[in-house]
Coordinates of C-alpha atoms in Angstrom, one line a residue:
M1 CA 13.0 9.1 32.2
R2 CA 10.4 11.4 33.5
A3 CA 7.4 10.1 31.5
R4 CA 4.6 8.5 33.5
L5 CA 4.0 4.8 32.8
H6 CA 0.6 3.4 31.8
M7 CA 1.1 -0.2 32.1
P8 CA -1.9 -1.9 33.7
E9 CA -1.9 -5.7 33.5
G10 CA -4.7 -8.1 32.6
K11 CA -6.7 -9.5 29.7
S12 CA -9.5 -7.9 27.8
P13 CA -13.1 -9.0 28.8
A14 CA -13.3 -10.7 25.4
E15 CA -10.2 -12.8 26.1
T16 CA -11.6 -13.7 29.6
L17 CA -14.9 -14.7 28.0
A18 CA -13.0 -16.9 25.5
S19 CA -11.2 -18.7 28.3
L20 CA -14.4 -19.9 29.8
T21 CA -16.1 -23.2 29.1
D22 CA -18.7 -23.5 26.4
A23 CA -21.5 -23.6 29.0
E24 CA -20.3 -20.5 30.8
R25 CA -19.9 -18.6 27.4
R26 CA -23.4 -19.6 26.4
E27 CA -24.8 -18.5 29.8
F28 CA -23.3 -15.1 29.5
L29 CA -24.3 -14.5 25.9
G30 CA -27.7 -15.9 26.6
S31 CA -28.2 -13.2 29.2
L32 CA -27.8 -10.4 26.6
T33 CA -30.6 -9.2 24.2
R34 CA -30.0 -9.3 20.5
D35 CA -29.4 -5.5 20.5
Q36 CA -26.8 -5.8 23.2
K37 CA -25.0 -8.5 21.4
L38 CA -24.9 -6.3 18.3
R39 CA -23.5 -3.4 20.1
L40 CA -20.9 -5.6 21.7
I41 CA -19.0 -5.7 18.5
Y42 CA -18.3 -2.1 18.8
R43 CA -17.7 -1.9 22.5
W44 CA -13.9 -1.1 22.8
D45 CA -14.1 -1.6 26.6
F46 CA -15.1 -5.1 25.9
W47 CA -12.3 -6.0 23.3
A48 CA -9.4 -3.8 24.7
R49 CA -6.7 -5.0 27.0
P50 CA -6.2 -2.5 30.0
K51 CA -3.0 -1.2 28.3
Q52 CA -5.0 -0.3 25.1
R53 CA -7.4 2.0 27.0
L54 CA -6.8 5.8 27.2
P55 CA -4.6 6.7 30.2
P56 CA -6.2 8.5 33.1
G57 CA -5.4 11.9 34.3
H58 CA -3.8 14.8 32.4
W59 CA -1.3 14.2 29.7
F60 CA -0.2 16.0 26.5
V61 CA 1.4 12.9 24.7
W62 CA 0.5 9.3 25.0
G63 CA 3.3 7.2 23.4
C64 CA 2.3 3.7 22.5
L65 CA 5.7 2.2 21.8
A66 CA 5.1 -1.5 21.2
G67 CA 6.0 -4.5 19.2
R68 CA 4.5 -5.3 15.8
G69 CA 1.1 -6.8 16.0
F70 CA 0.4 -5.4 19.6
G71 CA -2.7 -3.7 18.4
K72 CA -1.4 -0.1 18.3
T73 CA -3.4 1.0 15.2
R74 CA -6.7 -0.3 16.7
T75 CA -5.8 1.3 20.0
A76 CA -5.4 4.7 18.4
A77 CA -8.4 4.6 16.2
E78 CA -10.5 3.5 19.1
S79 CA -9.1 6.3 21.3
V80 CA -9.7 8.9 18.6
R81 CA -13.3 7.7 18.3
E82 CA -13.8 7.9 22.2
L83 CA -12.3 11.5 22.4
V84 CA -14.3 12.7 19.4
D85 CA -17.5 11.2 20.7
S86 CA -17.0 13.0 24.0
G87 CA -17.6 16.3 22.1
K88 CA -14.4 17.8 23.5
Y89 CA -12.3 17.2 20.4
K90 CA -13.3 18.7 17.1
R91 CA -10.2 19.2 15.0
V92 CA -8.0 16.1 14.5
A93 CA -4.8 15.6 12.7
L94 CA -4.0 12.2 11.2
V95 CA -0.3 11.9 10.4
G96 CA 1.4 8.9 8.7
P97 CA 4.6 8.2 6.9
T98 CA 3.1 8.6 3.5
A99 CA -0.3 9.6 2.1
A100 CA -0.9 6.0 1.1
D101 CA -0.2 4.8 4.7
V102 CA -2.6 7.3 6.1
R103 CA -5.4 6.1 3.7
D104 CA -4.6 2.4 3.7
V105 CA -3.8 1.9 7.4
M106 CA -5.0 4.6 9.5
V107 CA -8.3 5.4 7.7
E108 CA -9.4 2.5 5.6
G109 CA -7.5 -0.4 7.2
E110 CA -8.8 -3.4 9.0
S111 CA -8.2 -1.6 12.3
G112 CA -8.4 1.9 10.9
L113 CA -10.7 4.7 11.9
L114 CA -13.7 3.8 9.8
S115 CA -13.7 0.3 10.9
V116 CA -14.3 1.1 14.6
F117 CA -17.7 2.8 14.0
P118 CA -21.0 1.1 13.5
H119 CA -22.0 1.3 9.9
A120 CA -24.8 3.8 10.6
Q121 CA -22.4 6.1 12.6
R122 CA -19.5 5.9 10.2
P123 CA -17.9 9.3 9.4
L124 CA -17.8 10.6 5.8
Y125 CA -14.3 10.1 4.2
E126 CA -13.4 12.5 1.4
P127 CA -9.9 11.2 0.2
S128 CA -9.6 14.2 -2.4
K129 CA -10.0 16.7 0.4
R130 CA -7.9 14.7 2.9
R131 CA -10.9 15.1 5.2
I132 CA -13.0 13.0 7.5
T133 CA -16.2 14.5 8.9
F134 CA -17.8 12.9 11.9
R135 CA -21.5 12.7 12.8
N136 CA -21.2 15.3 15.5
G137 CA -19.5 17.8 13.2
A138 CA -15.8 17.1 14.2
I139 CA -13.3 17.0 11.4
A140 CA -10.2 15.1 10.9
T141 CA -7.5 16.0 8.3
T142 CA -4.9 13.8 6.9
F143 CA -1.3 14.6 6.6
S144 CA 1.8 12.9 5.1
A145 CA 5.0 13.1 6.8
E146 CA 6.7 13.5 3.6
E147 CA 5.1 17.1 3.5
P148 CA 5.7 18.4 7.0
E149 CA 5.2 22.0 5.8
R150 CA 1.4 21.4 5.5
L151 CA 1.2 21.3 9.4
R152 CA 2.6 24.8 9.7
G153 CA -0.8 26.6 9.5
P154 CA -3.6 24.4 10.8
Q155 CA -4.8 24.3 14.4
H156 CA -5.9 21.1 16.1
D157 CA -6.9 19.8 19.6
L158 CA -6.0 16.1 18.9
A159 CA -3.3 14.5 16.7
W160 CA -2.6 10.8 16.0
L161 CA 0.8 10.1 14.5
D162 CA 1.3 6.6 13.3
E163 CA 4.8 5.1 13.0
P164 CA 6.6 8.3 13.6
A165 CA 9.8 6.3 13.8
A166 CA 9.6 6.0 10.0
Y167 CA 9.1 9.7 9.4
P168 CA 11.8 11.2 7.1
H169 CA 11.7 14.6 8.9
L170 CA 10.4 13.6 12.4
D171 CA 12.0 16.5 14.3
K172 CA 10.8 19.1 11.9
L173 CA 7.2 17.6 11.6
W174 CA 6.9 17.6 15.5
S175 CA 8.2 21.2 15.7
L176 CA 5.4 22.4 13.2
L177 CA 2.7 20.1 14.6
V178 CA 3.1 21.0 18.3
P179 CA 2.5 24.8 18.1
G180 CA -0.7 24.0 16.2
L181 CA -2.0 21.8 19.0
R182 CA -3.6 24.7 20.9
L183 CA -7.3 24.2 20.6
G184 CA -9.6 23.3 23.4
A185 CA -8.9 22.8 27.2
E186 CA -6.6 19.8 27.0
P187 CA -5.0 19.2 23.5
R188 CA -3.4 15.7 23.0
A189 CA -1.3 13.8 20.8
I190 CA -1.2 10.0 20.4
L191 CA 1.9 8.3 19.0
T192 CA 1.8 4.7 18.0
T193 CA 5.0 3.1 16.7
T194 CA 7.4 0.3 16.8
P195 CA 10.2 2.3 18.5
R196 CA 13.7 3.0 17.1
P197 CA 16.5 4.4 19.1
L198 CA 16.1 8.0 17.8
P199 CA 17.0 11.0 19.9
F200 CA 13.4 12.2 19.4
F201 CA 12.0 9.4 21.4
H202 CA 14.5 9.8 24.3
T203 CA 13.7 13.4 24.5
L204 CA 9.9 12.8 24.4
L205 CA 10.2 10.2 27.3
D206 CA 12.1 12.7 29.3
Q207 CA 9.0 15.0 29.6
E208 CA 6.6 14.9 32.5
S209 CA 3.6 15.6 30.1
T210 CA 4.2 12.3 28.4
V211 CA 2.6 8.9 29.3
L212 CA 4.3 5.7 28.0
T213 CA 2.8 2.4 27.2
S214 CA 5.0 -0.3 25.9
G215 CA 4.1 -3.8 25.1
S216 CA 5.0 -7.0 23.3
T217 CA 3.7 -8.6 20.1
F218 CA 2.9 -11.7 22.1
E219 CA 0.5 -9.8 24.3
N220 CA -2.0 -10.0 21.3
S221 CA -1.3 -13.5 20.5
A222 CA -5.1 -14.4 20.7
N223 CA -5.6 -12.3 17.6
L224 CA -2.5 -13.3 15.6
A225 CA -1.9 -16.2 13.3
K226 CA 0.0 -19.0 15.1
P227 CA 2.4 -19.7 12.2
T228 CA 3.5 -16.1 12.1
L229 CA 4.1 -16.0 15.9
D230 CA 6.1 -19.3 15.6
Y231 CA 8.2 -17.8 12.8
L232 CA 8.8 -14.5 14.7
K233 CA 9.8 -16.4 17.8
E234 CA 12.2 -18.6 15.8
T235 CA 13.9 -15.8 13.8
L236 CA 13.8 -12.8 16.0
L237 CA 13.3 -13.7 19.7
G238 CA 16.5 -13.2 21.7
T239 CA 18.1 -10.8 19.3
D240 CA 18.3 -7.0 19.5
L241 CA 16.1 -6.6 16.6
G242 CA 13.5 -8.9 18.4
Q243 CA 13.7 -6.7 21.5
Q244 CA 12.8 -3.7 19.2
E245 CA 10.3 -5.2 16.8
L246 CA 8.6 -7.8 19.0
E247 CA 9.0 -6.5 22.6
G248 CA 8.8 -2.8 21.7
Q249 CA 11.8 -1.7 23.7
L250 CA 13.5 1.5 22.9
L251 CA 17.1 0.4 22.6
G252 CA 20.2 2.5 23.3
E253 CA 21.3 1.9 19.7
N254 CA 19.8 0.8 16.5
P255 CA 20.2 -2.9 15.8
G256 CA 19.7 -2.1 12.0
A257 CA 22.6 0.4 12.0
L258 CA 25.9 -0.4 10.5
W259 CA 28.0 0.9 13.5
K260 CA 27.8 -0.2 17.1
K261 CA 28.4 2.2 19.9
A262 CA 30.7 -0.4 21.6
W263 CA 33.0 -0.3 18.5
I264 CA 33.3 3.5 18.7
D265 CA 33.9 3.5 22.4
S266 CA 36.6 1.0 22.2
A267 CA 38.1 2.9 19.3
R268 CA 38.3 6.3 21.2
V269 CA 41.6 7.7 21.8
D270 CA 42.9 11.0 23.3
R271 CA 46.0 11.4 21.2
H272 CA 47.0 10.5 17.6
P273 CA 50.3 9.5 15.9
A274 CA 52.0 11.4 13.2
F275 CA 50.1 11.2 9.9
K276 CA 51.1 10.0 6.4
R277 CA 48.1 12.0 5.0
V278 CA 45.2 14.1 6.1
V279 CA 42.1 14.8 4.1
V280 CA 38.9 16.9 4.6
A281 CA 35.9 15.2 3.1
I282 CA 32.7 16.9 2.1
D283 CA 29.3 15.7 1.5
P284 CA 27.8 18.7 -0.1
S285 CA 24.5 20.5 0.5
S286 CA 23.1 23.1 -1.7
S287 CA 21.0 25.1 0.7
A288 CA 20.9 26.4 4.2
K289 CA 17.1 26.0 4.6
E290 CA 15.7 24.2 7.5
E291 CA 14.6 21.2 5.5
A292 CA 17.9 20.8 3.7
C293 CA 20.5 18.4 4.7
E294 CA 23.6 19.5 6.6
C295 CA 26.8 19.6 4.6
G296 CA 28.9 16.9 5.9
I297 CA 32.5 18.0 6.6
V298 CA 34.8 15.5 8.4
V299 CA 38.5 15.8 8.9
A300 CA 40.5 12.4 9.0
G301 CA 44.0 11.2 8.9
L302 CA 46.0 8.2 8.1
G303 CA 48.4 7.5 10.9
E304 CA 51.9 6.0 10.6
D305 CA 50.3 3.0 12.3
D306 CA 48.1 2.6 9.2
R307 CA 44.9 3.4 11.0
G308 CA 42.4 5.9 10.1
Y309 CA 41.7 8.7 12.6
V310 CA 38.6 10.8 12.8
L311 CA 39.8 14.2 13.8
E312 CA 36.9 16.7 13.5
D313 CA 33.3 16.8 12.5
L314 CA 32.5 20.3 11.2
S315 CA 29.2 19.4 9.6
K316 CA 26.8 22.3 9.5
R317 CA 23.6 23.5 7.7
T318 CA 24.8 26.6 6.0
T319 CA 25.2 28.2 2.8
P320 CA 27.7 26.8 0.2
A321 CA 30.0 29.6 0.5
D322 CA 30.3 29.2 4.3
W323 CA 30.9 25.5 4.2
V324 CA 33.6 26.0 1.6
R325 CA 35.3 28.4 4.0
I326 CA 35.0 25.9 6.8
A327 CA 36.5 23.2 4.7
L328 CA 39.4 25.4 3.5
D329 CA 40.1 26.6 7.1
A330 CA 40.2 22.9 8.3
R331 CA 42.6 22.1 5.3
E332 CA 45.0 24.8 6.4
R333 CA 44.9 23.9 10.2
W334 CA 45.5 20.2 9.6
V335 CA 47.8 20.7 6.6
A336 CA 45.5 18.4 4.7
S337 CA 46.7 17.2 1.2
Q338 CA 43.3 17.1 -0.3
I339 CA 39.7 18.1 0.0
I340 CA 37.5 15.2 -1.2
Y341 CA 34.0 16.0 -2.5
E342 CA 31.2 14.0 -3.9
G343 CA 30.7 15.2 -7.3
N344 CA 27.7 13.2 -8.6
H345 CA 25.4 16.2 -8.5
G346 CA 26.5 19.7 -9.2
A347 CA 30.3 19.2 -9.4
G348 CA 30.6 22.4 -11.6
F349 CA 28.7 24.4 -9.0
I350 CA 31.0 23.1 -6.2
L351 CA 34.2 24.0 -8.2
E352 CA 32.7 27.4 -8.9
I353 CA 32.1 28.1 -5.3
F354 CA 35.6 27.2 -4.4
R355 CA 36.9 29.3 -7.1
M356 CA 34.9 32.2 -5.9
V357 CA 36.1 31.8 -2.3
D358 CA 39.7 31.1 -3.0
P359 CA 41.0 30.5 -6.5
D360 CA 44.1 28.8 -5.2
S361 CA 42.0 26.1 -3.5
L362 CA 41.3 24.3 -6.7
Q363 CA 44.7 22.5 -6.5
Y364 CA 43.6 20.7 -3.3
L365 CA 40.2 19.5 -4.7
K366 CA 39.4 15.8 -5.6
G367 CA 36.0 14.9 -6.9
V368 CA 34.7 11.4 -6.3
Q369 CA 31.8 9.7 -8.0
A370 CA 29.3 7.5 -6.0
T371 CA 28.9 4.5 -8.1
T372 CA 27.2 2.4 -5.4
D373 CA 24.5 3.2 -2.7
K374 CA 25.3 4.8 0.7
E375 CA 25.0 1.3 2.3
R376 CA 27.6 -0.3 0.1
R377 CA 30.0 2.5 0.5
A378 CA 29.6 2.5 4.2
L379 CA 30.0 -1.3 4.8
P380 CA 33.7 -1.5 4.4
V381 CA 34.4 1.5 6.7
A382 CA 32.0 0.0 9.2
A383 CA 33.8 -3.2 9.1
L384 CA 37.1 -1.5 9.5
T385 CA 35.8 0.2 12.6
Q386 CA 34.8 -3.1 14.1
K387 CA 38.4 -4.4 13.4
G388 CA 39.9 -1.5 15.1
K389 CA 41.3 0.1 12.0
V390 CA 39.4 3.3 12.5
R391 CA 40.0 5.5 15.6
F392 CA 38.0 8.4 17.0
V393 CA 40.1 11.1 18.5
G394 CA 37.9 12.6 21.3
T395 CA 34.1 12.6 21.1
H396 CA 32.1 13.6 18.1
I397 CA 28.6 13.4 19.6
K398 CA 26.4 14.1 16.5
L399 CA 28.5 12.2 14.0
E400 CA 28.6 9.1 16.5
Q401 CA 24.8 9.4 17.0
Q402 CA 24.3 9.3 13.2
L403 CA 26.6 6.3 12.8
T404 CA 24.7 4.2 15.4
S405 CA 21.3 5.2 14.4
W406 CA 21.1 5.4 10.6
I407 CA 19.4 2.4 9.0
P408 CA 20.1 2.0 5.3
K409 CA 17.2 3.1 3.0
V410 CA 15.3 4.6 5.9
G411 CA 15.1 8.3 6.9
K412 CA 17.0 11.3 5.5
S413 CA 20.5 11.2 4.0
P414 CA 23.3 10.7 6.6
D415 CA 25.4 13.7 5.8
R416 CA 28.0 13.5 8.6
L417 CA 28.3 9.7 8.1
D418 CA 28.7 10.1 4.3
A419 CA 31.6 12.6 4.8
M420 CA 33.4 10.2 7.2
V421 CA 32.9 7.3 4.7
W422 CA 34.4 9.3 1.8
A423 CA 37.4 10.3 4.1
M424 CA 38.1 6.7 5.2
T425 CA 37.5 5.3 1.7
E426 CA 40.1 7.7 0.5
L427 CA 42.6 6.9 3.3
L428 CA 42.0 3.2 4.0
V429 CA 39.8 1.5 1.3
Q430 CA 41.6 2.9 -1.8
Y431 CA 44.9 3.9 -0.2
R432 CA 47.8 1.5 -0.8
E433 CA 51.5 2.1 0.2
P434 CA 53.5 2.4 -3.0
P435 CA 55.5 -0.8 -3.6
K436 CA 59.1 -0.5 -2.6
L437 CA 61.5 -0.9 -5.7
S438 CA 64.6 -2.9 -5.4
T439 CA 67.9 -1.0 -6.0
L440 CA 68.3 -2.3 -9.6
N441 CA 64.6 -1.5 -10.5
R442 CA 64.9 2.0 -9.0
L443 CA 68.1 2.6 -11.2
Q444 CA 66.1 1.4 -14.1
S445 CA 63.4 3.9 -13.4
L446 CA 65.8 6.6 -13.1
L447 CA 67.9 5.7 -16.1
P448 CA 65.6 4.9 -18.9
G449 CA 68.3 3.8 -21.2
Y450 CA 69.9 1.5 -18.8
S451 CA 69.3 -2.2 -18.8
L452 CA 70.9 -5.3 -17.4

């Protein structure tokens, strides 16, 4: 990691004041005028812990990757206020997971942007225009991560991204945001999130222009309800999920994922046995556009040892005609008996593409219908992997990354994972060796008129 750490220790002045005796507190507060006491409410340097203050020096990204309840939202809102008040930042992008999140948390929330300004200095918020106008003329525009394309044109000198770990198209949004962060002498981005082990964050923390602050839920215990803290300690402390959600640690794999890296590593082999069957499984895509999912294409075989073997991951974002050719080529190379495809949406379209590319290919096609959600389909295959019933021949970096990072019901559809699940479901979950008939029963089946 090449990112610079911003991890100053210590309490906030407010916490220090609270730790004094009643007499000492009265003495301090008695030394202030009424006006000074009123202004103290909005003095961030009084309430902030050292970690919550803007990092010194030059930086492009400040990643505040901390546990829930750390105070990330207030930290970013106050930092935006400080930078805007400096007069150096006049065009701000506010990005949240959804439009409702931006409005309810980043802008109007208890720790949101409007709350950190004294009432007389509060900026004008126009939700219908997605715009906040500050008293000095600076303007902030709100964006939903569900619509990353809206960031393609605008220019900014400051951006605040809240909970980017929950964005459905994080990499694409970032690739559109950064080129627009070009105004002013020192444009900056502030990211506040409970981290998840996504490649995006590992890449971000490998940049020298990034500053990292991490912190625990319990660092802000003075401002959190004790029953809540006690419950979190009892249920999450000491677990992988607790490391992520409470301690704000960026883990090597996602504790919410269905697969563990250790399972895959222990199942990795260099060679495979002879196969009873080989299939090519497809999780179709209908477009080659940037925002479209990849077409998941995975080759797998059922070995004579009754284990499933992942042989190739050929997934790609490309045109339907192209992924059909890739699948047919894989079927021929591996002498696969079938090409399995999910036919819930556009089965007729898929058959037509195969017919156009190679009319003879229709004999190998088998359409399957998804009758449960992705998580329920994946669970049996994940369990088989843990039990050593699934092997990985060689390394399949992108597939394995998806297996160990995808969280059910979060983020975009896991195309590679889906294709592998369809393949293993066909080979292991549904496949049963035909029962062996006794000699007499076999005679009966061959000679319909014969009976004992």
